[in-house]
Tab-separated table of C-alpha atoms and ligand atoms in Angstrom:
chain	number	residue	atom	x	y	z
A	1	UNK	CA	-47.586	-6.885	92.724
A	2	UNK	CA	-48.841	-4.260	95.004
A	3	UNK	CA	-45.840	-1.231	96.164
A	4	UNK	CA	-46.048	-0.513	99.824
A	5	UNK	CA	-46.284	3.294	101.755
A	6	UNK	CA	-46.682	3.717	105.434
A	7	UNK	CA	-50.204	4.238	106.766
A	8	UNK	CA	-50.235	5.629	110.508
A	9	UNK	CA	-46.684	3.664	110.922
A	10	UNK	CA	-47.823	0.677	109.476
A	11	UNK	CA	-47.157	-0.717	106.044
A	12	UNK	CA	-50.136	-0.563	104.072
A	13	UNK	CA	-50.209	-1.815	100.227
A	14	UNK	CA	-51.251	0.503	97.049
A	15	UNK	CA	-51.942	-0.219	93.345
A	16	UNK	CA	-50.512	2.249	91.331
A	17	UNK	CA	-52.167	5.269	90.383
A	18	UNK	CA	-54.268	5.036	93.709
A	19	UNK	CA	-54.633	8.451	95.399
A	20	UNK	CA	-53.915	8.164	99.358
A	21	UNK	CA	-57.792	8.174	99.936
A	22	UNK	CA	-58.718	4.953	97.625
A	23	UNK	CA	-55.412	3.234	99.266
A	24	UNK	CA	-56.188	4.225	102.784
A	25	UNK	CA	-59.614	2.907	102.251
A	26	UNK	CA	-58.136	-0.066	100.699
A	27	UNK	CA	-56.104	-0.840	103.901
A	28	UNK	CA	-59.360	0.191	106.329
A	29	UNK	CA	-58.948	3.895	107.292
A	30	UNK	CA	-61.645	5.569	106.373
A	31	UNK	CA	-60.808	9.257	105.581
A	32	UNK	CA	-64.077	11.991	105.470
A	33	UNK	CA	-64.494	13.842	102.404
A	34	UNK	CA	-67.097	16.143	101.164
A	35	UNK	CA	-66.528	16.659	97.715
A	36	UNK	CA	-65.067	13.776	96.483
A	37	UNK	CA	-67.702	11.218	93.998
A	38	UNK	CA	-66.613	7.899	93.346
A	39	UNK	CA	-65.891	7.464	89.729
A	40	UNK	CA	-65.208	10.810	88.523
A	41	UNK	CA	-62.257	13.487	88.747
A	42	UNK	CA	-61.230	14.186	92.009
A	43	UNK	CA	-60.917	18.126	92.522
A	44	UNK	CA	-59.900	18.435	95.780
A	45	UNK	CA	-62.675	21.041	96.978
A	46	UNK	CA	-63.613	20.629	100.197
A	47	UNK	CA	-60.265	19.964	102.142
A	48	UNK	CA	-61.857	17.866	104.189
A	49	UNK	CA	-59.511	14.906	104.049
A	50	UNK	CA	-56.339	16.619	104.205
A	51	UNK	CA	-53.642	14.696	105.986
A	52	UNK	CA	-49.910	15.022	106.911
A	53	UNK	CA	-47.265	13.529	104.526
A	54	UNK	CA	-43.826	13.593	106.075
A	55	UNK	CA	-41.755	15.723	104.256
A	56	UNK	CA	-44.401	17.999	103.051
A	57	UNK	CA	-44.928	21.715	104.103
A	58	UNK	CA	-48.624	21.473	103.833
A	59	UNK	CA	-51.631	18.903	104.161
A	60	UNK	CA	-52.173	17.291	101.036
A	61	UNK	CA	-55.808	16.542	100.144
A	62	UNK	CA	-56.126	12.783	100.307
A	63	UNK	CA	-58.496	12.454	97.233
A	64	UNK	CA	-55.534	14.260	94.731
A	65	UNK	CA	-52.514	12.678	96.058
A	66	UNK	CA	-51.442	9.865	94.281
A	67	UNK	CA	-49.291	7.370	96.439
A	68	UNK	CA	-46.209	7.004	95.837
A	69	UNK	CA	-43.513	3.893	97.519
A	70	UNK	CA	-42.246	4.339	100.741
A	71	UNK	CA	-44.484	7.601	101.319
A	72	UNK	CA	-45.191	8.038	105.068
A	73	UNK	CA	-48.995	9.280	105.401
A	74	UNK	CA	-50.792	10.127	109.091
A	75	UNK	CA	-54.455	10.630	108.869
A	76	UNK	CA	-55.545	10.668	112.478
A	77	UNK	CA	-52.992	13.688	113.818
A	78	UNK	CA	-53.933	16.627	115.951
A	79	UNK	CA	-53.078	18.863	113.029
A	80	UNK	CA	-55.236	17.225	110.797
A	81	UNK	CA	-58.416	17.141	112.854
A	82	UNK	CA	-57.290	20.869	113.733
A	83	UNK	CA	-57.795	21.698	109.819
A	84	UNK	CA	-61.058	19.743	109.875
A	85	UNK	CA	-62.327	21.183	112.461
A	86	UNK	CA	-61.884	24.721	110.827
A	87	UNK	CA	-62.587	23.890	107.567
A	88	UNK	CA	-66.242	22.535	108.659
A	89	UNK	CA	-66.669	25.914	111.173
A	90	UNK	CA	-65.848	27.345	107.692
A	91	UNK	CA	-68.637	25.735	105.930
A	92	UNK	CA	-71.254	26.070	108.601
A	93	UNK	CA	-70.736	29.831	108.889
A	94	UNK	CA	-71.273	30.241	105.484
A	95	UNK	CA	-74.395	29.124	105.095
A	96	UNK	CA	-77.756	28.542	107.011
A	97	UNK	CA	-77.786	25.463	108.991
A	98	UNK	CA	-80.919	25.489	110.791
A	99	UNK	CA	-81.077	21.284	110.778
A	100	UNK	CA	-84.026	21.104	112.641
A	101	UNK	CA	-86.017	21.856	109.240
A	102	UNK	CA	-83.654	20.574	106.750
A	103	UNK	CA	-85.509	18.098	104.754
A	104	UNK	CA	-81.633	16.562	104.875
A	105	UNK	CA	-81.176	16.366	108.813
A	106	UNK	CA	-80.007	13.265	109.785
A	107	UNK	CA	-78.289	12.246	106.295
A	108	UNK	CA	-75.879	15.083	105.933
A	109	UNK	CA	-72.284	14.745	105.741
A	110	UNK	CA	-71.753	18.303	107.351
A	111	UNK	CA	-73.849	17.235	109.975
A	112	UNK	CA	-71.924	13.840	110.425
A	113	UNK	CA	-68.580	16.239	110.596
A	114	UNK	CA	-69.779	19.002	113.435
A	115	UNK	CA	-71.321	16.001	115.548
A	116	UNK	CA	-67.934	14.179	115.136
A	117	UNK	CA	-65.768	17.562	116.444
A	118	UNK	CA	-68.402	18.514	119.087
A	119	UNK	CA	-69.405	21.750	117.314
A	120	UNK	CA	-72.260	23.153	119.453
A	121	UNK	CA	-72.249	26.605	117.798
A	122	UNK	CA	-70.846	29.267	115.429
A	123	UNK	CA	-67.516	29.914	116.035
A	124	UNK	CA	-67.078	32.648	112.943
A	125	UNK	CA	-69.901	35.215	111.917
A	126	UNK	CA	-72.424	33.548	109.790
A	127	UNK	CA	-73.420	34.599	106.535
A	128	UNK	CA	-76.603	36.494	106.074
A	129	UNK	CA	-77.659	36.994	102.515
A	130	UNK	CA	-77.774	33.909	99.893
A	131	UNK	CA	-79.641	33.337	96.986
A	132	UNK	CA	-83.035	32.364	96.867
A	133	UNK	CA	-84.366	29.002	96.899
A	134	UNK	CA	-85.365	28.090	93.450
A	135	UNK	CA	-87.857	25.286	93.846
A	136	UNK	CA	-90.232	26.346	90.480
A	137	UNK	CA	-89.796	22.721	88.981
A	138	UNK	CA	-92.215	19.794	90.025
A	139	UNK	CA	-88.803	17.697	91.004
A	140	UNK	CA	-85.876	19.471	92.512
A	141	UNK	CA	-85.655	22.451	95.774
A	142	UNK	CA	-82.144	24.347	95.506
A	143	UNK	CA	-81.264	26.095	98.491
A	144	UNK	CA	-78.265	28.170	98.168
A	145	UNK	CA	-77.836	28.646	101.145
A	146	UNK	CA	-76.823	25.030	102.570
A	147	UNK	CA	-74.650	24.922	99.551
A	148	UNK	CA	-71.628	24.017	100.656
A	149	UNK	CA	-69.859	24.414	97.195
A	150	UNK	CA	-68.625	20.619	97.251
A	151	UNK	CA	-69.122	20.429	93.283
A	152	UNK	CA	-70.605	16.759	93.467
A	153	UNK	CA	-73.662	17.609	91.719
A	154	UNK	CA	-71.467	19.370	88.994
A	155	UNK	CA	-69.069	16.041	89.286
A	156	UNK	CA	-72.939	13.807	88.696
A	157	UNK	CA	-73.647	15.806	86.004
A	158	UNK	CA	-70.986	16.140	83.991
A	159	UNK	CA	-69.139	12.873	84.317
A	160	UNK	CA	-71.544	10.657	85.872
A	161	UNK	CA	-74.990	11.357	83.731
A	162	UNK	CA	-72.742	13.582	80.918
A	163	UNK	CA	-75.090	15.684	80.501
A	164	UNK	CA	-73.220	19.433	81.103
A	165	UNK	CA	-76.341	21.139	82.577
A	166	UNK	CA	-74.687	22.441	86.016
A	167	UNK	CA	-71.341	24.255	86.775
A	168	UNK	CA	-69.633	26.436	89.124
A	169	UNK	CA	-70.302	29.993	88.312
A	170	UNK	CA	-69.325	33.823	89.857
A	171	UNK	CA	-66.140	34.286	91.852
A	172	UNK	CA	-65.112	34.222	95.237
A	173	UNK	CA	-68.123	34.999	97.640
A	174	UNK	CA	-70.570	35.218	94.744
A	175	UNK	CA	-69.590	31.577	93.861
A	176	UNK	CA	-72.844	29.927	93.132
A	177	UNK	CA	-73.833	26.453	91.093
A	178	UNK	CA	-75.855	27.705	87.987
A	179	UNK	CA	-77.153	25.969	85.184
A	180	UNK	CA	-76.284	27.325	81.672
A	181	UNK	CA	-76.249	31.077	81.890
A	182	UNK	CA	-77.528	31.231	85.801
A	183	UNK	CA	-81.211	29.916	84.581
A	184	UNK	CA	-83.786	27.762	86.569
A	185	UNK	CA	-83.541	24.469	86.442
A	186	UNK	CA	-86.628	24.228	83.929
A	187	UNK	CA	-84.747	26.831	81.803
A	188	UNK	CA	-82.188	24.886	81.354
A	189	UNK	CA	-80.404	21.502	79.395
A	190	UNK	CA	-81.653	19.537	83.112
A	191	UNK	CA	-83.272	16.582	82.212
A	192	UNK	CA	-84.681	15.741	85.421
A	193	UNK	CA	-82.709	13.265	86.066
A	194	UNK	CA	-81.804	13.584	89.811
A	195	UNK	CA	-78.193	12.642	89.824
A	196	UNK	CA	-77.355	15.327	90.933
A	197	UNK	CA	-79.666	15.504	94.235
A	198	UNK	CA	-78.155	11.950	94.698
A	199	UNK	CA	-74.542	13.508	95.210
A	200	UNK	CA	-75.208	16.311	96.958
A	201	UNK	CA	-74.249	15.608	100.419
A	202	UNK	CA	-76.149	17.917	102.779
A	203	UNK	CA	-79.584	19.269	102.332
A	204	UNK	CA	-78.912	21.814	99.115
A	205	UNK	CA	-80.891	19.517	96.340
A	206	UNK	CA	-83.311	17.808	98.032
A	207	UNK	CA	-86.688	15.586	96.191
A	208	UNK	CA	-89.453	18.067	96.199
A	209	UNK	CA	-91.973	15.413	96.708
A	210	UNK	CA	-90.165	14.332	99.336
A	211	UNK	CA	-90.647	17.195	101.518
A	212	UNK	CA	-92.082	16.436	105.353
A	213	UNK	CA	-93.175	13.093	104.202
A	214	UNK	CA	-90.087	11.684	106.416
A	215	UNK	CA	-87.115	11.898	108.006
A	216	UNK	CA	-84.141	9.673	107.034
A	217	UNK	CA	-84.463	7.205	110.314
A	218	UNK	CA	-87.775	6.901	110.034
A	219	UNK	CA	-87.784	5.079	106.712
A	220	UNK	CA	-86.673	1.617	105.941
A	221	UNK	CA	-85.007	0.935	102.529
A	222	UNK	CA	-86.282	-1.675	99.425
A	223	UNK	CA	-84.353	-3.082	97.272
A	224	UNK	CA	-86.054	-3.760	93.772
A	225	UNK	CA	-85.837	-3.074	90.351
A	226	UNK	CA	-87.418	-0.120	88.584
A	227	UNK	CA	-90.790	-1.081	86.626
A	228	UNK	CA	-90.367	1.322	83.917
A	229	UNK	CA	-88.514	0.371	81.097
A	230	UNK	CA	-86.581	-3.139	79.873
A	231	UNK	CA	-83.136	-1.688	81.404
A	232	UNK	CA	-84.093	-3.006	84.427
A	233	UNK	CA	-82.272	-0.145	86.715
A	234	UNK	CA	-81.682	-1.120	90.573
A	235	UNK	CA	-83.030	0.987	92.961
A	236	UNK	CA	-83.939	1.805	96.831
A	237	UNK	CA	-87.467	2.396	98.049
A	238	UNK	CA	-87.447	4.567	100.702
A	239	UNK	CA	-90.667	3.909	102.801
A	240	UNK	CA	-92.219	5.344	105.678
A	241	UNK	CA	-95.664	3.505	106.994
A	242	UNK	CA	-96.406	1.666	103.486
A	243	UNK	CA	-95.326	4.997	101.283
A	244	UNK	CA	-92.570	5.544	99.037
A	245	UNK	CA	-91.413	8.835	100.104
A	246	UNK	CA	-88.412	8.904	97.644
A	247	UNK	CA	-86.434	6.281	95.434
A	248	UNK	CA	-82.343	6.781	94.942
A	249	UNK	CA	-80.171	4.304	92.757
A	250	UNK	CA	-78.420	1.616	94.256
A	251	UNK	CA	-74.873	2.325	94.218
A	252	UNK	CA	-72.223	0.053	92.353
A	253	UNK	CA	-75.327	-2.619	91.438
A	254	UNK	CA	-75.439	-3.193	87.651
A	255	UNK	CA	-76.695	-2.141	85.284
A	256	UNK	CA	-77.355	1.429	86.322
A	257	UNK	CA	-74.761	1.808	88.637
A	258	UNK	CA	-75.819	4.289	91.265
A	259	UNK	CA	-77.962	6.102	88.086
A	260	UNK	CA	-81.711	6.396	87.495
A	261	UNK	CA	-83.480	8.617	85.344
A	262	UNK	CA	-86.474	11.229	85.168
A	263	UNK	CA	-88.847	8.356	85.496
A	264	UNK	CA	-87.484	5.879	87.467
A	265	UNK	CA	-86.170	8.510	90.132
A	266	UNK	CA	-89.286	10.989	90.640
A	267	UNK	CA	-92.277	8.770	88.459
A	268	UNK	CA	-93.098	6.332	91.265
A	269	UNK	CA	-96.283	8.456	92.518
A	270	UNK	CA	-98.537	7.393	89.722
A	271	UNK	CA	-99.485	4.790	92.681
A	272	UNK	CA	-100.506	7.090	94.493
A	273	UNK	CA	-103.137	8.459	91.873
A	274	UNK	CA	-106.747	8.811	92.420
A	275	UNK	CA	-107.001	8.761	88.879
A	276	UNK	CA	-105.713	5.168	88.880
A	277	UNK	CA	-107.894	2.746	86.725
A	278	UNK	CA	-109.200	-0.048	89.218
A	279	UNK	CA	-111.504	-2.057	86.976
A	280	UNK	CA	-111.342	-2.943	83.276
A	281	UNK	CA	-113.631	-0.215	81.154
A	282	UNK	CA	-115.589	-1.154	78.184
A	283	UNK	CA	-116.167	1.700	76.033
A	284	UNK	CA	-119.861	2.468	74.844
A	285	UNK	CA	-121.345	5.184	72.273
A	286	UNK	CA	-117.981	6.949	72.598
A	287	UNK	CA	-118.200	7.077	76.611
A	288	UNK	CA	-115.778	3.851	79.196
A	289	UNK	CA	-118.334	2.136	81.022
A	290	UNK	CA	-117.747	-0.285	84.255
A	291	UNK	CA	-117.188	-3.595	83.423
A	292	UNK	CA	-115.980	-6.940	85.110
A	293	UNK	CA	-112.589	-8.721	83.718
A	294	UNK	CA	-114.467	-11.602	82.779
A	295	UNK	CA	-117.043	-9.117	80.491
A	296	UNK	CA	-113.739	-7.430	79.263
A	297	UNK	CA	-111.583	-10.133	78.523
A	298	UNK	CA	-114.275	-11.894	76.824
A	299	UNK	CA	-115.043	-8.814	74.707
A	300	UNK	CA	-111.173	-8.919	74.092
A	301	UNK	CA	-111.322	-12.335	72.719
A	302	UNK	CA	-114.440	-11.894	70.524
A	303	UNK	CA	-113.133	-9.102	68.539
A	304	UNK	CA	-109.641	-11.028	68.094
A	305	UNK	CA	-111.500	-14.006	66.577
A	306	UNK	CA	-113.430	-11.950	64.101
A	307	UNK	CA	-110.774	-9.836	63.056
A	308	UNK	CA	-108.748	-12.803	62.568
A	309	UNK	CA	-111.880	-15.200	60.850
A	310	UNK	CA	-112.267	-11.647	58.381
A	311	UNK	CA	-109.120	-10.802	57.706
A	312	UNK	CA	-106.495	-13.535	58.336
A	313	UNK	CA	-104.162	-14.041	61.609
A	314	UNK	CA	-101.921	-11.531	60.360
A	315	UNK	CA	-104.379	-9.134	60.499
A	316	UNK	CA	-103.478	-8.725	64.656
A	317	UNK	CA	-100.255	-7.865	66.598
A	318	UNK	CA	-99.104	-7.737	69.603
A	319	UNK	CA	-96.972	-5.603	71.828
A	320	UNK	CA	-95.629	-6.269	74.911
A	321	UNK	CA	-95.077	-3.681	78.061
A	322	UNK	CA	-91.627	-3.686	79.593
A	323	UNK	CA	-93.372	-3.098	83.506
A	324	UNK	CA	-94.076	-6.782	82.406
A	325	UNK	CA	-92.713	-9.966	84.107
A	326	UNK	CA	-90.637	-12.265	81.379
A	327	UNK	CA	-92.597	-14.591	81.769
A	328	UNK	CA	-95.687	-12.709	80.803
A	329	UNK	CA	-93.677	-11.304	77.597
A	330	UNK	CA	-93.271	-14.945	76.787
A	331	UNK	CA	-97.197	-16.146	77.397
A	332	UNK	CA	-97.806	-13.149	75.215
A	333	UNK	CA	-95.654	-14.080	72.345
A	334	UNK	CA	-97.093	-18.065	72.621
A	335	UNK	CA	-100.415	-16.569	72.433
A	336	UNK	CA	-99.900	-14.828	69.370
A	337	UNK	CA	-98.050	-17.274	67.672
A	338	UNK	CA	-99.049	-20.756	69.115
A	339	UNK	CA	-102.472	-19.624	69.384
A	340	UNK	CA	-103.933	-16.801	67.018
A	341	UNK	CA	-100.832	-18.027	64.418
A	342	UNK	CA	-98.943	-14.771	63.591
A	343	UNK	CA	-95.228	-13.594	64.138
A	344	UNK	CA	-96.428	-10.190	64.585
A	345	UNK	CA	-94.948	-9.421	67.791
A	346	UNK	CA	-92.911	-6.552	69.720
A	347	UNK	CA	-91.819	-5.244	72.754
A	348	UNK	CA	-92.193	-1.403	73.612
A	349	UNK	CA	-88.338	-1.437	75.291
A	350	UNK	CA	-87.036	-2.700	71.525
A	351	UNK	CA	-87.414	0.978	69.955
B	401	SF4	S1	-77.411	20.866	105.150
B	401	SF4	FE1	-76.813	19.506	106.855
B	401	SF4	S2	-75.796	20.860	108.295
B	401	SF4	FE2	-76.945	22.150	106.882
B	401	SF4	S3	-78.952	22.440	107.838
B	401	SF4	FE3	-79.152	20.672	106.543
B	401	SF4	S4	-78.731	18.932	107.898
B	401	SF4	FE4	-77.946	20.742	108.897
B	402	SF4	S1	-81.060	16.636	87.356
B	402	SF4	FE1	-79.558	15.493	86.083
B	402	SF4	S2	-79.348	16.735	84.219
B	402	SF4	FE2	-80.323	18.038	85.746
B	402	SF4	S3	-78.623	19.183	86.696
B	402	SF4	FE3	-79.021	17.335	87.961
B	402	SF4	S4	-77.613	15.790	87.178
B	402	SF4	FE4	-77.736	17.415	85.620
B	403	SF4	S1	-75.644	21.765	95.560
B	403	SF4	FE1	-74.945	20.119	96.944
B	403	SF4	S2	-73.585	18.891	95.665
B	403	SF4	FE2	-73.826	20.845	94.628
B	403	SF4	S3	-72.113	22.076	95.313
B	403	SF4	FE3	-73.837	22.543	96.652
B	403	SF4	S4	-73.608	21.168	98.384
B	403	SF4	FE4	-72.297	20.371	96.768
């Protein structure tokens, strides 16, 4: 049975080992966070969703505190949107907020935070020196200086994808996310993978092909399921006038669950390709010449029957594509066996 804790003066229920963010959210109040990443270790980075707990000296950071019975919690108190308040002046004077040409204006959690405590300008002096925007791979733009230092992409990385390329390095104002031993991206273990552009919450890691193809309002999202391989990941296409500008996972969908990888997150703009073939191509003397499908498909089936009539039905094989329908796999596999009398079938996805 669910224990019991007061929530703004009301009795709100808990499961045990819920932290007061997870049980607040449980029991409708929604309390801001930068850092914190569903699924993984909270760290408690941001201070963002401090609240007051009677009987404590200090805020406690909603996304560390486990509840405990009878705890009294406020989340909507003068002092804690005071410490809010500061705590995103903080973060926008330490960096360079110019949203106008953030590729990230308009989906940014900073953003969300200022507009939601009226913040018209700087109230501290802003920093003026970051480091440089590393943007030397064909997938990712890093630009230190919107880096709030939230940790999510080091959260993604290491717990989400497990793959240890990214972690907090330097001290104090040198702090700075580096991959192993402060190298590029491309240097590095990255695989590409994105998951980490896919946590970050303002406009630090952004999709370098995504650049000034859109702004977030003026896309509309697609569900659908990634062509690429048999796993059959769920993702969004985000689409401005016909165009994929980007694709992110679908959160909490199986089987990828809010994952994608190299392919499936940055591959989509093969269909954009002038290099795209359009018609079937028959090659000739060593060169591809034009043909029609019905040329092609009946060269196709020629050279299956006289392999087979030479050399037996065992002589052929066939391998199906995972971008393919099941039902095509299937047609494929009655063809071969029904038809040209051989087991010799695959699927590229098996290996
Ligand atoms: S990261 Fe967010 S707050 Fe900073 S410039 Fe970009 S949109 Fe604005
Ligand atoms: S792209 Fe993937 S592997 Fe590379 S740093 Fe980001 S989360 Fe880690
Ligand atoms: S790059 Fe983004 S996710 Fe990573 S620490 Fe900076 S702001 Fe947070």
């Amino acid at each position: 049975m669910a224990d019991s804790f007061l929530l703004n003066g009301k009795n709100a229920s808990f499961e045990p080992g819920q932290t007061i963010l997870e049980a607040a959210g449980n029991n409708g109040i929604t309390i801001p966070t930068l850092c914190h990443l569903k699924g993984t270790t909270p760290t408690g980075a941001c201070r963002i969703c401090l609240v007051e707990v009677a009987g404590a000296r200090t805020l406690m950071a909603a996304c560390s505190t486990p509840v405990s019975t009878g705890m009294d919690v406020r989340t909507d108190t003068d002092r804690v949107h005071q410490s809010r308040k500061l705590v995103v002046e903080l973060l926008l004077s330490s960096g360079r907020h110019d949203c106008m040409v953030c590729e990230a204006n308009g989906d940014c959690r900073l953003q969300d935070l200022a507009y939601f405590y009226g913040i018209k300008e700087p109230r501290f002096k802003q920093a003026d020196e970051f480091y440089p925007v590393e943007d030397r791979n064909p997938f990712i733009v890093r630009d230190f200086s919107r880096c709030i230092l939230c940790g999510r992409c080091v959260q993604a990385c290491n717990e989400v994808v497990v793959n240890r390329a990214i972690s907090l390095g330097y001290r104090g104002a040198e702090t700075k996310i580096v991959t192993g031993g402060d190298k590029a991206y491309d240097e590095s273990d990255c695989v590409f993978c994105g998951q980490c552009v896919q946590a970050c919450p303002v406009g630090a890691l952004t999709e370098k092909k995504a650049v000034g193809l859109a702004r977030t309002w003026e896309t509309r999202k697609i569900r659908t399921t990634c062509p690429y391989c048999g796993v059959g990941c769920q993702m969004w296409l985000h689409v401005k006038d016909g165009r994929i500008t980007k694709t992110t996972a679908v959160e909490d969908a199986e089987p990828n669950r809010g994952r994608l990888c190299i392919k499936g997150r940055f591959g989509y703009d093969f269909l954009y390709s002038g290099e795209r073939l359009k018609t079937p191509l028959i090659r000739e003397n060593g060169n591809f010449r034009e043909a029609s499908w019905d040329e092609a498909l009946d060269l196709v089936a020629a050279k299956f029957k006289d392999t087979i009539d030479r050399f037996g039905p065992d002589s052929v094989a066939g391998v199906s594509c995972a971008r393919s329908l099941n039902e095509d796999s299937y047609q494929m596999q009655k063809l071969f066996r029904a038809v040209f009398g051989t087991n010799n079938i695959d699927h590229c996805a098996r290996t």
